[in-house]
C-alpha cells in the first residue's frame, strides 16, 4: 500500500496555518512582556487603562478570549484590582463584536 503525498495546495495551507500559530505565539508573549513592564513602571492610577488597551489588543490580534482570561488570572495573582479593568474590556469587546456582527452578518471572534 503506497502512501499518497499531500497536494501542493494542502501543503501551502499547512504552512500558512503553522505561520499563523507562530505569529500568535509571538504576539502573546510580546503582550505578556509588555504587561509585566506596565505593572512595574506605571503609577497605580494609570494601570487600568493601559491594561484594558493591552487586553483588547490581545483579543483583536489573537481573535480569541483565552489569552485574555489567562492574563486576568496573572493580574489577580499580582494583586491588580480587575473589576474596572474587566468591565471596560468587556464593554469594548461587546461593541467590537456587535459592530462585526452588524457589518459582516456573523461573528466567530468569541470562540
PDB file of C-alpha atoms in Angstrom:
ATOM      1  CA  UNK A   1       0.000   0.000   0.000  1.00  0.00           C
ATOM      2  CA  UNK A   2       1.529   3.303  -1.076  1.00  0.00           C
ATOM      3  CA  UNK A   3       1.063   6.479   0.865  1.00  0.00           C
ATOM      4  CA  UNK A   4      -0.367   9.427  -1.022  1.00  0.00           C
ATOM      5  CA  UNK A   5       1.555  12.683  -0.897  1.00  0.00           C
ATOM      6  CA  UNK A   6      -0.428  15.805   0.033  1.00  0.00           C
ATOM      7  CA  UNK A   7      -1.100  18.218  -2.801  1.00  0.00           C
ATOM      8  CA  UNK A   8       0.813  21.494  -3.128  1.00  0.00           C
ATOM      9  CA  UNK A   9      -2.325  23.395  -2.140  1.00  0.00           C
ATOM     10  CA  UNK A  10      -2.714  21.304   1.021  1.00  0.00           C
ATOM     11  CA  UNK A  11       0.945  21.842   1.913  1.00  0.00           C
ATOM     12  CA  UNK A  12       0.563  25.600   1.363  1.00  0.00           C
ATOM     13  CA  UNK A  13      -2.451  25.661   3.699  1.00  0.00           C
ATOM     14  CA  UNK A  14      -0.471  23.789   6.380  1.00  0.00           C
ATOM     15  CA  UNK A  15       2.405  26.271   6.054  1.00  0.00           C
ATOM     16  CA  UNK A  16       0.072  29.255   6.400  1.00  0.00           C
ATOM     17  CA  UNK A  17      -1.597  27.704   9.459  1.00  0.00           C
ATOM     18  CA  UNK A  18       1.790  26.985  11.064  1.00  0.00           C
ATOM     19  CA  UNK A  19       2.998  30.551  10.440  1.00  0.00           C
ATOM     20  CA  UNK A  20      -0.230  31.944  11.881  1.00  0.00           C
ATOM     21  CA  UNK A  21       0.207  29.838  15.024  1.00  0.00           C
ATOM     22  CA  UNK A  22       3.800  31.053  15.359  1.00  0.00           C
ATOM     23  CA  UNK A  23       2.691  34.674  14.952  1.00  0.00           C
ATOM     24  CA  UNK A  24       0.001  34.230  17.606  1.00  0.00           C
ATOM     25  CA  UNK A  25       2.533  32.677  19.989  1.00  0.00           C
ATOM     26  CA  UNK A  26       4.966  35.568  19.448  1.00  0.00           C
ATOM     27  CA  UNK A  27       2.180  38.156  19.854  1.00  0.00           C
ATOM     28  CA  UNK A  28       1.000  36.542  23.098  1.00  0.00           C
ATOM     29  CA  UNK A  29       4.481  36.508  24.625  1.00  0.00           C
ATOM     30  CA  UNK A  30       5.164  40.063  23.472  1.00  0.00           C
ATOM     31  CA  UNK A  31       1.936  41.200  25.143  1.00  0.00           C
ATOM     32  CA  UNK A  32       2.760  39.409  28.405  1.00  0.00           C
ATOM     33  CA  UNK A  33       6.199  41.065  28.411  1.00  0.00           C
ATOM     34  CA  UNK A  34       4.562  44.456  27.872  1.00  0.00           C
ATOM     35  CA  UNK A  35       2.148  43.648  30.701  1.00  0.00           C
ATOM     36  CA  UNK A  36       4.964  42.989  33.162  1.00  0.00           C
ATOM     37  CA  UNK A  37       6.688  46.261  32.200  1.00  0.00           C
ATOM     38  CA  UNK A  38       3.414  48.175  32.610  1.00  0.00           C
ATOM     39  CA  UNK A  39       2.845  46.732  36.058  1.00  0.00           C
ATOM     40  CA  UNK A  40       6.358  47.623  37.172  1.00  0.00           C
ATOM     41  CA  UNK A  41       6.563  51.148  35.762  1.00  0.00           C
ATOM     42  CA  UNK A  42       3.133  52.783  35.608  1.00  0.00           C
ATOM     43  CA  UNK A  43       1.679  54.593  38.601  1.00  0.00           C
ATOM     44  CA  UNK A  44      -1.217  52.669  40.134  1.00  0.00           C
ATOM     45  CA  UNK A  45      -3.895  55.089  38.881  1.00  0.00           C
ATOM     46  CA  UNK A  46      -2.719  54.758  35.248  1.00  0.00           C
ATOM     47  CA  UNK A  47      -2.503  50.968  35.099  1.00  0.00           C
ATOM     48  CA  UNK A  48      -6.154  50.191  34.450  1.00  0.00           C
ATOM     49  CA  UNK A  49      -6.452  51.995  31.117  1.00  0.00           C
ATOM     50  CA  UNK A  50      -3.158  50.581  29.856  1.00  0.00           C
ATOM     51  CA  UNK A  51      -4.207  47.069  30.868  1.00  0.00           C
ATOM     52  CA  UNK A  52      -7.560  47.415  29.134  1.00  0.00           C
ATOM     53  CA  UNK A  53      -5.832  48.526  25.947  1.00  0.00           C
ATOM     54  CA  UNK A  54      -3.347  45.672  26.129  1.00  0.00           C
ATOM     55  CA  UNK A  55      -6.058  43.070  26.731  1.00  0.00           C
ATOM     56  CA  UNK A  56      -8.122  44.473  23.873  1.00  0.00           C
ATOM     57  CA  UNK A  57      -5.057  44.324  21.615  1.00  0.00           C
ATOM     58  CA  UNK A  58      -4.578  40.660  22.504  1.00  0.00           C
ATOM     59  CA  UNK A  59      -8.249  39.960  21.809  1.00  0.00           C
ATOM     60  CA  UNK A  60      -8.027  41.649  18.407  1.00  0.00           C
ATOM     61  CA  UNK A  61      -4.657  40.177  17.410  1.00  0.00           C
ATOM     62  CA  UNK A  62      -5.275  36.618  18.570  1.00  0.00           C
ATOM     63  CA  UNK A  63      -9.024  36.552  17.824  1.00  0.00           C
ATOM     64  CA  UNK A  64      -9.826  34.654  20.998  1.00  0.00           C
ATOM     65  CA  UNK A  65     -10.673  35.326  24.627  1.00  0.00           C
ATOM     66  CA  UNK A  66      -8.432  32.570  26.004  1.00  0.00           C
ATOM     67  CA  UNK A  67      -5.260  34.685  26.429  1.00  0.00           C
ATOM     68  CA  UNK A  68      -7.341  37.463  27.965  1.00  0.00           C
ATOM     69  CA  UNK A  69      -8.650  35.030  30.585  1.00  0.00           C
ATOM     70  CA  UNK A  70      -5.096  33.875  31.287  1.00  0.00           C
ATOM     71  CA  UNK A  71      -3.945  37.484  31.656  1.00  0.00           C
ATOM     72  CA  UNK A  72      -6.796  38.135  34.079  1.00  0.00           C
ATOM     73  CA  UNK A  73      -5.563  35.258  36.245  1.00  0.00           C
ATOM     74  CA  UNK A  74      -1.997  36.615  36.120  1.00  0.00           C
ATOM     75  CA  UNK A  75      -3.230  40.064  37.146  1.00  0.00           C
ATOM     76  CA  UNK A  76      -5.204  38.619  40.060  1.00  0.00           C
ATOM     77  CA  UNK A  77      -2.091  36.836  41.295  1.00  0.00           C
ATOM     78  CA  UNK A  78      -0.188  40.120  41.035  1.00  0.00           C
ATOM     79  CA  UNK A  79      -2.861  41.849  43.105  1.00  0.00           C
ATOM     80  CA  UNK A  80      -4.279  44.172  40.455  1.00  0.00           C
ATOM     81  CA  UNK A  81      -7.892  45.160  41.061  1.00  0.00           C
ATOM     82  CA  UNK A  82      -9.658  43.828  37.993  1.00  0.00           C
ATOM     83  CA  UNK A  83     -13.273  44.903  38.356  1.00  0.00           C
ATOM     84  CA  UNK A  84     -12.844  48.184  36.490  1.00  0.00           C
ATOM     85  CA  UNK A  85     -10.373  46.708  34.002  1.00  0.00           C
ATOM     86  CA  UNK A  86     -12.566  43.758  33.070  1.00  0.00           C
ATOM     87  CA  UNK A  87     -15.780  45.776  32.879  1.00  0.00           C
ATOM     88  CA  UNK A  88     -14.181  48.279  30.473  1.00  0.00           C
ATOM     89  CA  UNK A  89     -12.654  45.471  28.444  1.00  0.00           C
ATOM     90  CA  UNK A  90     -15.937  43.591  28.152  1.00  0.00           C
ATOM     91  CA  UNK A  91     -17.783  46.725  27.069  1.00  0.00           C
ATOM     92  CA  UNK A  92     -15.203  47.399  24.351  1.00  0.00           C
ATOM     93  CA  UNK A  93     -15.217  43.780  23.186  1.00  0.00           C
ATOM     94  CA  UNK A  94     -19.003  43.670  23.146  1.00  0.00           C
ATOM     95  CA  UNK A  95     -19.019  46.797  20.996  1.00  0.00           C
ATOM     96  CA  UNK A  96     -16.441  45.260  18.625  1.00  0.00           C
ATOM     97  CA  UNK A  97     -18.389  42.008  18.336  1.00  0.00           C
ATOM     98  CA  UNK A  98     -21.687  43.801  17.749  1.00  0.00           C
ATOM     99  CA  UNK A  99     -20.079  46.004  15.090  1.00  0.00           C
ATOM    100  CA  UNK A 100     -18.547  42.955  13.413  1.00  0.00           C
ATOM    101  CA  UNK A 101     -21.887  41.127  13.517  1.00  0.00           C
ATOM    102  CA  UNK A 102     -23.684  44.175  12.119  1.00  0.00           C
ATOM    103  CA  UNK A 103     -21.153  44.726   9.297  1.00  0.00           C
ATOM    104  CA  UNK A 104     -20.497  41.119   8.295  1.00  0.00           C
ATOM    105  CA  UNK A 105     -23.607  39.321   9.463  1.00  0.00           C
ATOM    106  CA  UNK A 106     -21.854  36.836  11.766  1.00  0.00           C
ATOM    107  CA  UNK A 107     -19.106  36.859  14.329  1.00  0.00           C
ATOM    108  CA  UNK A 108     -16.938  33.940  15.342  1.00  0.00           C
ATOM    109  CA  UNK A 109     -14.466  36.035  17.306  1.00  0.00           C
ATOM    110  CA  UNK A 110     -15.640  34.811  20.721  1.00  0.00           C
ATOM    111  CA  UNK A 111     -14.611  31.202  20.174  1.00  0.00           C
TER     112      UNK A 111
END
